[in-house]
Every structure is written in C-alpha cells, then in structure tokens.
CSV table of C-alpha atoms in Angstrom, one decimal:
chain,number,residue,atom,x,y,z
A,1,MET,CA,0.0,0.0,0.0
A,2,VAL,CA,1.2,3.5,-0.8
A,3,VAL,CA,-0.1,6.6,1.1
A,4,TRP,CA,0.1,9.8,-0.9
A,5,CYS,CA,0.9,13.1,0.8
A,6,SER,CA,1.2,16.4,-1.0
A,7,VAL,CA,4.6,17.3,0.4
A,8,ALA,CA,5.9,19.0,-2.7
A,9,VAL,CA,2.8,21.2,-3.1
A,10,LEU,CA,2.1,22.2,0.4
A,11,SER,CA,5.7,23.1,1.3
A,12,ALA,CA,5.8,25.4,-1.7
A,13,TRP,CA,2.9,27.5,-0.4
A,14,GLY,CA,4.8,29.0,2.4
A,15,ALA,CA,2.2,31.4,3.8
A,16,ASP,CA,-1.5,30.5,3.8
A,17,PRO,CA,-2.9,30.6,0.3
A,18,PRO,CA,-5.6,33.3,-0.5
A,19,GLN,CA,-9.0,31.9,0.3
A,20,THR,CA,-11.4,34.8,1.1
A,21,PRO,CA,-12.9,36.9,-1.7
A,22,ALA,CA,-10.8,39.8,-0.5
A,23,GLN,CA,-7.6,37.8,-0.6
A,24,LEU,CA,-8.4,36.4,-4.0
A,25,LYS,CA,-9.0,39.9,-5.4
A,26,ALA,CA,-5.7,41.1,-3.9
A,27,ALA,CA,-4.0,38.2,-5.6
A,28,GLY,CA,-5.6,39.0,-9.0
A,29,LEU,CA,-8.1,36.2,-8.8
A,30,ARG,CA,-11.9,36.5,-8.6
A,31,SER,CA,-14.3,33.6,-7.8
A,32,VAL,CA,-17.8,33.0,-6.8
A,33,GLU,CA,-16.6,29.9,-4.9
A,34,VAL,CA,-13.7,29.7,-2.5
A,35,LEU,CA,-12.4,26.6,-0.7
A,36,GLN,CA,-12.7,26.8,3.1
A,37,PRO,CA,-9.5,26.5,5.2
A,38,VAL,CA,-8.9,22.9,6.3
A,39,GLU,CA,-10.1,22.3,9.9
A,40,ALA,CA,-8.9,18.9,10.9
A,41,THR,CA,-7.3,17.3,13.9
A,42,PRO,CA,-3.6,16.5,13.7
A,43,VAL,CA,-2.5,13.2,12.2
A,44,VAL,CA,0.7,11.4,12.8
A,45,LEU,CA,1.7,8.7,10.3
A,46,GLN,CA,4.5,6.5,11.7
A,47,GLY,CA,6.5,3.4,11.0
A,48,ALA,CA,6.4,3.6,7.2
A,49,THR,CA,9.1,3.9,4.6
A,50,VAL,CA,8.9,7.6,3.8
A,51,TRP,CA,10.1,8.8,0.3
A,52,SER,CA,10.7,12.6,0.8
A,53,GLY,CA,11.6,13.2,-2.8
A,54,GLU,CA,15.2,13.6,-1.8
A,55,SER,CA,15.8,10.5,0.4
A,56,ARG,CA,14.3,7.3,1.6
A,57,LEU,CA,13.6,7.2,5.3
A,58,GLU,CA,13.2,3.8,7.0
A,59,GLN,CA,10.9,3.7,10.0
A,60,GLY,CA,9.9,7.3,9.1
A,61,TYR,CA,7.0,9.5,10.2
A,62,VAL,CA,4.9,12.4,8.8
A,63,VAL,CA,3.1,14.9,11.0
A,64,ILE,CA,0.1,16.7,9.5
A,65,GLU,CA,-1.4,19.7,11.2
A,66,GLY,CA,-4.1,22.0,9.9
A,67,GLY,CA,-4.2,20.1,6.7
A,68,LYS,CA,-0.5,20.7,6.0
A,69,ILE,CA,2.6,18.6,6.4
A,70,ALA,CA,4.4,20.0,9.5
A,71,ALA,CA,7.3,17.5,10.0
A,72,VAL,CA,8.9,14.6,8.2
A,73,GLY,CA,11.6,12.5,9.8
A,74,THR,CA,12.9,9.1,10.9
A,75,GLY,CA,12.7,7.3,14.2
A,76,PRO,CA,10.0,7.8,16.9
A,77,ALA,CA,7.4,10.3,15.9
A,78,PRO,CA,7.1,13.5,18.0
A,79,SER,CA,4.2,13.6,20.4
A,80,VAL,CA,1.4,15.9,19.1
A,81,ALA,CA,-1.5,16.8,21.4
A,82,GLY,CA,-4.8,15.4,20.2
A,83,ALA,CA,-3.4,13.7,17.2
A,84,THR,CA,-4.7,10.6,15.5
A,85,VAL,CA,-1.7,8.2,15.3
A,86,LEU,CA,-1.7,5.6,12.5
A,87,ASP,CA,0.9,2.8,12.4
A,88,LEU,CA,1.8,2.2,8.8
A,89,THR,CA,4.6,-0.3,9.3
A,90,GLY,CA,5.3,-2.1,6.0
A,91,LYS,CA,3.7,0.6,3.9
A,92,HIS,CA,5.1,3.5,1.9
A,93,ILE,CA,4.4,7.3,2.0
A,94,THR,CA,5.4,9.4,-0.9
A,95,PRO,CA,5.0,13.1,-2.0
A,96,GLY,CA,1.9,13.8,-4.1
A,97,LEU,CA,2.5,13.3,-7.8
A,98,ILE,CA,2.5,16.4,-10.0
A,99,ASP,CA,1.2,15.8,-13.5
A,100,THR,CA,2.7,18.4,-15.7
A,101,HIS,CA,0.5,17.5,-18.8
A,102,SER,CA,-3.1,16.7,-18.2
A,103,HIS,CA,-6.4,17.1,-20.1
A,104,LEU,CA,-8.6,16.1,-17.2
A,105,GLY,CA,-11.8,18.2,-17.1
A,106,VAL,CA,-11.4,19.5,-20.7
A,107,TYR,CA,-11.6,16.0,-22.2
A,108,PRO,CA,-13.6,14.1,-19.5
A,109,ALA,CA,-14.0,10.4,-19.5
A,110,PRO,CA,-16.5,8.9,-20.2
A,111,TRP,CA,-16.2,11.0,-23.4
A,112,ALA,CA,-19.1,12.9,-25.0
A,113,ARG,CA,-19.1,15.6,-27.6
A,114,ALA,CA,-21.0,17.8,-25.2
A,115,HIS,CA,-18.0,18.2,-23.0
A,116,SER,CA,-15.1,17.8,-25.4
A,117,ASP,CA,-13.6,21.2,-24.9
A,118,GLY,CA,-9.9,20.9,-25.2
A,119,ASN,CA,-9.2,22.3,-28.6
A,120,GLU,CA,-10.5,25.7,-30.0
A,121,ALA,CA,-9.7,24.4,-33.5
A,122,THR,CA,-11.2,27.4,-35.3
A,123,SER,CA,-7.9,29.2,-35.9
A,124,PRO,CA,-4.3,28.1,-35.8
A,125,THR,CA,-3.5,30.7,-33.1
A,126,THR,CA,-5.9,31.1,-30.2
A,127,PRO,CA,-3.8,32.3,-27.3
A,128,GLY,CA,-6.7,34.2,-25.7
A,129,VAL,CA,-8.6,31.1,-24.6
A,130,TRP,CA,-8.1,29.6,-21.2
A,131,ALA,CA,-8.3,25.8,-20.4
A,132,GLU,CA,-9.7,26.9,-17.0
A,133,HIS,CA,-12.9,27.9,-18.7
A,134,SER,CA,-13.4,24.4,-20.2
A,135,ILE,CA,-12.7,22.4,-17.1
A,136,TRP,CA,-15.7,20.2,-15.9
A,137,PRO,CA,-14.8,19.7,-12.2
A,138,GLN,CA,-17.1,16.6,-12.0
A,139,ASP,CA,-14.9,14.7,-14.5
A,140,PRO,CA,-14.6,11.2,-12.8
A,141,GLY,CA,-10.9,11.3,-14.0
A,142,PHE,CA,-10.1,13.6,-11.1
A,143,SER,CA,-11.1,11.0,-8.5
A,144,LEU,CA,-9.2,8.3,-10.4
A,145,ALA,CA,-6.1,10.4,-10.6
A,146,LEU,CA,-6.3,11.2,-6.9
A,147,ALA,CA,-6.5,7.4,-6.1
A,148,GLY,CA,-3.3,7.1,-8.1
A,149,GLY,CA,-1.6,9.8,-6.0
A,150,VAL,CA,-1.9,12.7,-8.3
A,151,THR,CA,-2.5,15.8,-6.1
A,152,THR,CA,-1.6,18.6,-8.5
A,153,MET,CA,-1.8,18.9,-12.3
A,154,GLN,CA,-1.2,21.4,-15.1
A,155,ILE,CA,-4.3,21.2,-17.3
A,156,LEU,CA,-3.6,22.2,-20.9
A,157,PRO,CA,-5.6,22.8,-24.1
A,158,GLY,CA,-5.0,20.2,-26.8
A,159,SER,CA,-2.4,20.4,-29.6
A,160,ALA,CA,-4.5,21.1,-32.7
A,161,ASN,CA,-3.3,24.7,-32.8
A,162,LEU,CA,0.1,26.4,-33.1
A,163,ILE,CA,-0.9,28.4,-30.0
A,164,GLY,CA,-3.7,26.6,-28.2
A,165,GLY,CA,-4.4,28.9,-25.2
A,166,ARG,CA,-3.5,29.2,-21.6
A,167,GLY,CA,-3.1,26.2,-19.3
A,168,VAL,CA,-3.9,26.2,-15.6
A,169,VAL,CA,-2.3,24.5,-12.6
A,170,VAL,CA,-4.9,23.0,-10.2
A,171,HIS,CA,-4.9,21.2,-6.9
A,172,ASN,CA,-6.9,18.0,-7.2
A,173,VAL,CA,-9.6,18.9,-4.7
A,174,PRO,CA,-13.4,18.7,-5.1
A,175,ALA,CA,-15.0,22.0,-6.2
A,176,ARG,CA,-18.0,23.1,-8.2
A,177,GLY,CA,-16.0,25.6,-10.3
A,178,SER,CA,-12.5,25.4,-11.8
A,179,ARG,CA,-11.4,28.7,-10.3
A,180,ALA,CA,-11.7,27.3,-6.9
A,181,MET,CA,-9.3,24.4,-7.9
A,182,ARG,CA,-6.5,26.8,-8.9
A,183,LEU,CA,-3.2,26.2,-7.1
A,184,PRO,CA,-2.5,29.6,-5.4
A,185,GLY,CA,0.7,31.2,-6.7
A,186,ALA,CA,1.2,28.9,-9.7
A,187,PRO,CA,2.4,30.8,-12.8
A,188,GLU,CA,0.3,31.2,-15.9
A,189,THR,CA,1.2,28.9,-18.7
A,190,LEU,CA,0.6,28.8,-22.5
A,191,LYS,CA,0.1,25.7,-24.6
A,192,MET,CA,1.8,25.7,-28.0
A,193,ALA,CA,2.4,23.0,-30.6
A,194,CYS,CA,4.7,22.3,-33.5
A,195,GLY,CA,5.2,19.5,-36.0
A,196,GLU,CA,2.6,17.1,-37.2
A,197,ASN,CA,-0.5,18.0,-35.2
A,198,PRO,CA,-1.2,21.5,-36.4
A,199,LYS,CA,-0.2,20.7,-40.0
A,200,ARG,CA,-2.5,17.7,-40.0
A,201,VAL,CA,-5.5,19.5,-38.5
A,202,TYR,CA,-5.3,22.5,-40.8
A,203,GLY,CA,-3.8,20.7,-43.8
A,204,GLU,CA,-6.8,18.4,-44.0
A,205,ARG,CA,-8.9,21.5,-44.3
A,206,HIS,CA,-6.7,22.8,-47.1
A,207,ALA,CA,-5.8,25.7,-44.9
A,208,ALA,CA,-2.5,27.0,-43.4
A,209,PRO,CA,-0.5,25.6,-41.9
A,210,SER,CA,-0.1,22.4,-43.8
A,211,THR,CA,3.7,22.1,-43.5
A,212,ARG,CA,6.4,22.6,-40.9
A,213,MET,CA,7.5,25.8,-42.6
A,214,GLY,CA,3.9,27.0,-42.4
A,215,ASN,CA,3.9,26.2,-38.7
A,216,LEU,CA,6.9,28.5,-38.1
A,217,ARG,CA,5.4,31.3,-40.2
A,218,GLY,CA,2.3,31.2,-38.2
A,219,GLN,CA,4.2,31.3,-34.9
A,220,ARG,CA,6.4,34.1,-36.0
A,221,SER,CA,3.5,36.2,-37.3
A,222,ALA,CA,1.7,35.9,-34.0
A,223,PHE,CA,4.7,37.0,-32.0
A,224,LEU,CA,5.5,39.9,-34.4
A,225,ASP,CA,1.9,41.2,-33.7
A,226,ALA,CA,2.6,40.7,-30.0
A,227,VAL,CA,5.7,42.8,-30.2
A,228,SER,CA,3.8,45.7,-31.8
A,229,TYR,CA,1.1,45.3,-29.1
A,230,VAL,CA,3.7,45.6,-26.3
A,231,GLN,CA,5.1,48.7,-28.0
A,232,LYS,CA,1.7,50.3,-28.2
A,233,TRP,CA,1.1,49.8,-24.5
A,234,GLN,CA,4.6,51.0,-23.7
A,235,ARG,CA,4.0,54.3,-25.7
A,236,TYR,CA,0.8,54.7,-23.8
A,237,GLU,CA,2.5,54.2,-20.4
A,238,ASP,CA,5.3,56.5,-21.4
A,239,LYS,CA,2.7,59.2,-22.3
A,240,LEU,CA,1.0,58.8,-18.9
A,241,ALA,CA,4.4,59.1,-17.1
A,242,SER,CA,5.3,62.2,-19.0
A,243,GLY,CA,1.9,63.8,-18.0
A,244,ALA,CA,3.3,64.8,-14.6
A,245,GLU,CA,3.8,68.4,-15.6
A,246,ASP,CA,2.6,71.6,-13.9
A,247,GLU,CA,-1.0,72.8,-14.5
A,248,GLY,CA,0.2,75.9,-16.3
A,249,LYS,CA,1.8,73.8,-19.1
A,250,LYS,CA,-1.3,71.7,-19.3
A,251,LYS,CA,-3.5,74.8,-19.8
A,252,LYS,CA,-1.2,76.2,-22.4
A,253,LYS,CA,-1.3,73.0,-24.3
A,254,LYS,CA,-5.1,72.9,-24.1
A,255,ARG,CA,-5.3,76.5,-25.6
A,256,SER,CA,-3.0,75.4,-28.4
A,257,GLY,CA,-5.1,72.3,-29.1
A,258,GLY,CA,-2.6,69.9,-27.5
A,259,GLY,CA,-2.4,68.1,-24.2
A,260,GLU,CA,-5.2,65.6,-24.9
A,261,PRO,CA,-5.3,62.8,-22.3
A,262,ALA,CA,-3.5,59.6,-23.2
A,263,LYS,CA,-5.9,57.0,-24.7
A,264,PRO,CA,-5.1,53.3,-23.9
A,265,PRO,CA,-4.8,50.9,-26.8
A,266,GLU,CA,-7.7,48.5,-27.4
A,267,ARG,CA,-7.3,45.3,-25.4
A,268,ASP,CA,-6.7,42.2,-27.5
A,269,LEU,CA,-7.1,38.9,-25.5
A,270,ASP,CA,-4.8,36.9,-27.9
A,271,LEU,CA,-2.0,39.5,-27.9
A,272,GLU,CA,-2.4,40.1,-24.2
A,273,THR,CA,-1.4,36.4,-23.6
A,274,LEU,CA,1.5,36.6,-26.0
A,275,ALA,CA,2.7,39.9,-24.4
A,276,GLY,CA,2.8,38.0,-21.1
A,277,VAL,CA,5.1,35.4,-22.7
A,278,LEU,CA,7.4,38.2,-24.0
A,279,ARG,CA,7.5,39.7,-20.5
A,280,GLY,CA,8.4,36.3,-19.0
A,281,GLU,CA,5.1,36.2,-17.0
A,282,ILE,CA,3.5,33.3,-18.9
A,283,LEU,CA,5.5,30.1,-19.4
A,284,PRO,CA,5.4,28.3,-22.8
A,285,GLN,CA,4.6,24.6,-22.7
A,286,ILE,CA,5.3,23.2,-26.2
A,287,HIS,CA,4.0,20.0,-27.7
A,288,CYS,CA,6.9,18.7,-29.8
A,289,TYR,CA,8.1,15.2,-30.8
A,290,ARG,CA,11.0,15.7,-33.1
A,291,ALA,CA,14.4,17.1,-32.1
A,292,ASP,CA,14.5,19.4,-35.2
A,293,ASP,CA,11.1,20.8,-34.3
A,294,MET,CA,12.3,21.6,-30.8
A,295,LEU,CA,15.4,23.4,-32.3
A,296,SER,CA,13.1,25.4,-34.5
A,297,MET,CA,11.0,26.5,-31.5
A,298,LEU,CA,14.2,27.4,-29.6
A,299,GLN,CA,15.2,29.6,-32.5
A,300,LEU,CA,11.8,31.3,-32.4
A,301,ALA,CA,12.3,31.9,-28.7
A,302,ASP,CA,15.7,33.4,-29.3
A,303,GLU,CA,14.3,35.7,-32.0
A,304,PHE,CA,11.6,37.1,-29.7
A,305,GLY,CA,13.5,36.9,-26.4
A,306,PHE,CA,11.5,34.5,-24.4
A,307,SER,CA,12.3,31.1,-22.7
A,308,VAL,CA,10.6,27.8,-23.3
A,309,ARG,CA,9.6,26.2,-20.0
A,310,SER,CA,9.1,22.6,-21.2
A,311,PHE,CA,8.8,20.5,-24.3
A,312,HIS,CA,5.9,18.0,-23.9
A,313,HIS,CA,5.9,14.4,-25.2
A,314,ALA,CA,9.4,15.1,-26.4
A,315,THR,CA,10.2,11.6,-27.7
A,316,GLU,CA,13.4,12.9,-29.3
A,317,ALA,CA,14.6,15.2,-26.5
A,318,TYR,CA,17.5,12.9,-25.8
A,319,LYS,CA,19.0,13.9,-29.1
A,320,ILE,CA,19.5,17.5,-28.0
A,321,ARG,CA,19.8,16.8,-24.3
A,322,ASP,CA,22.9,19.0,-24.0
A,323,ILE,CA,21.1,22.0,-25.5
A,324,LEU,CA,18.1,21.6,-23.3
A,325,ALA,CA,20.2,21.2,-20.2
A,326,GLU,CA,22.2,24.3,-21.0
A,327,ARG,CA,19.0,26.4,-21.5
A,328,GLN,CA,17.3,24.8,-18.5
A,329,VAL,CA,14.4,23.6,-20.7
A,330,ALA,CA,12.4,20.7,-19.2
A,331,ALA,CA,11.1,17.7,-21.0
A,332,SER,CA,7.6,16.4,-20.0
A,333,VAL,CA,7.7,12.9,-21.4
A,334,TRP,CA,5.3,10.0,-21.7
A,335,ALA,CA,5.2,7.6,-18.8
A,336,ASP,CA,4.2,4.6,-20.9
A,337,TRP,CA,4.5,5.4,-24.6
A,338,TRP,CA,7.8,6.1,-26.4
A,339,GLY,CA,9.3,5.6,-29.8
C-alpha cells in the first residue's frame, strides 16, 4: 500500500494561500466559490518507509497539522497533542504526484461531444482562450487520478493549434468551479504545438499551416503582432508618465489644441497572452516530438527573447539533451509510450 501526501505542493505554499474573496481579489483572482480552510485534527503517520523526494527514510514519520505537512523524519514520531496516530509499518508514504501535462476536465471520461472542450480548433492561433474555462470539475478522472496519488496537475488545451491557449495549474480537490481548484501562486502557462499535429488538423482543411514551414510562419507572425502590441502599450504608459507636468503647461497645451489625455490601446485577448510570454510572466509549454522541431522553436524563442519552459511528449529530446540542459528547458515525457 502506498499513502500519498502532497509534500511538494504544500511546502511550496509558504504562507497561507488566498481563500477569502478579498484575498483572491488582492491576488488578482476572482471567484464565486472559494475553498474553506482545512479544519482537521492533527494526524501522525509513523512506522512507514517515507520517500521525501530527496531521500528514503526507513521507519519514518509524517506529521500533518491544519491540513499541512508539519514535519517529516525518521525514528520515533514526536508527540502531538490530540493527534490521531496511524501505524503504517510495512507501507510507503510518498509526496503527491504532480502531473505536468493533463487534459482532465477539458476532455472528461467517459467522453461525450457535449463536454469535449480541449481544442478551440477554429484558428491556428488562439492564445486568448483559457483551459480553466473548459474544465468540468465533475470529471470522474479527477477521482481516479487522486486514487493514483496525483495531487496537482497542469491542465492544458490540446495540440491542434500552433498556439492553443492558456493552461492552468490546479490542486486536485473537489470543487464546483474550476477557479476554486487553482493552485494559489502557480504561474500562468501557454500551450503551443509544433510539427505534425497543427499541420494535420489544418492541412486536412486545405488551410494554413499544412507544412512545418507553415507552422513557423504562423508562430512568428503571431509574436510579431505581440511585439507591436507591447510597444503600443509602452508608448501609452510613457505618455502617462510624462503627464506629470505643472498645471500651467497643461492649460497652455489645451489652448493650443494639444495636451489631450492619453488613450489606452484596445485590449486584444490573444495578444495580451503573448505579451505575457514576451515579458516572462507566462511560461510556454510546447507539444513537440522531433528534435529538429524543438530546435526550430528554440530559434523562435531566441528571436523574440522568451524562454521555453518545457517540451511535452518530447520523444526525441534525448538527441538534444545537451542544448536543453544548457538552456534549462524541461522535458515532460510519456510515462508509458515512447518511440
């Protein structure tokens, strides 16, 4: 038997995550549903083999207080007032598993067309859509994943599009809405794809892209538009900053027909997401099988000055492992399908 504890996730929280509407608003999140803080008696798990993620502890223990892991060690467990003590001799305790590539909720199982919501395959570039808005929290797959020890997951759009939309990192806890499942403090991510998937989807429609060179043209065009968008907003912000002049100058400009207030550019949801990538605030997650495709995407990243966070599926990542290691690019690979 294996007991799963979310060591990796809970220890990363540090301070208490935002829960109340006011805290969520301050964190830039809004929700009609929030999860209540855990109110539970302390639990001490003792006598098991504890896998901390860094070492294996024989006859180890885990202390859980207030729903969080408070202590991990080996030998006799500390005494905790009012705690429920469970003897797990012969069993194993591991950190909760983090699934870096999931489509739970956006492609629920059992499958039905009514809730098949992972690909907005109406345009090769749709960075303005969010996987969060497709998640069905009642997907039975969430419970199945939890039974297998998956406590946290990055849920991504599918790979039909060159730029498929934003992903979301969620904690695998029951909720009625996806916003309440968000892992507080997790970065924003963007699903992108290269190679055969986009060229197959759109090539079968006799539309672009139908080749790998068409893929790269579509990616570059999207980021060129994003660069212009960032520059527009920068000019607007510069104009606002330069408006700190004395009232006399403002009146003089007004009499001469100048001094009109700065007008912000029109918001564009697609370009807003790509601007976040250019600023390093949104982390690209790129579906890519072949090594040469990965190199093409790294060249694209160099051209526009952003970093690739991870290549997903990445069956040929081993061929360019030195380049990926040097650039600190992760590979999110199949657990049971390769080659």
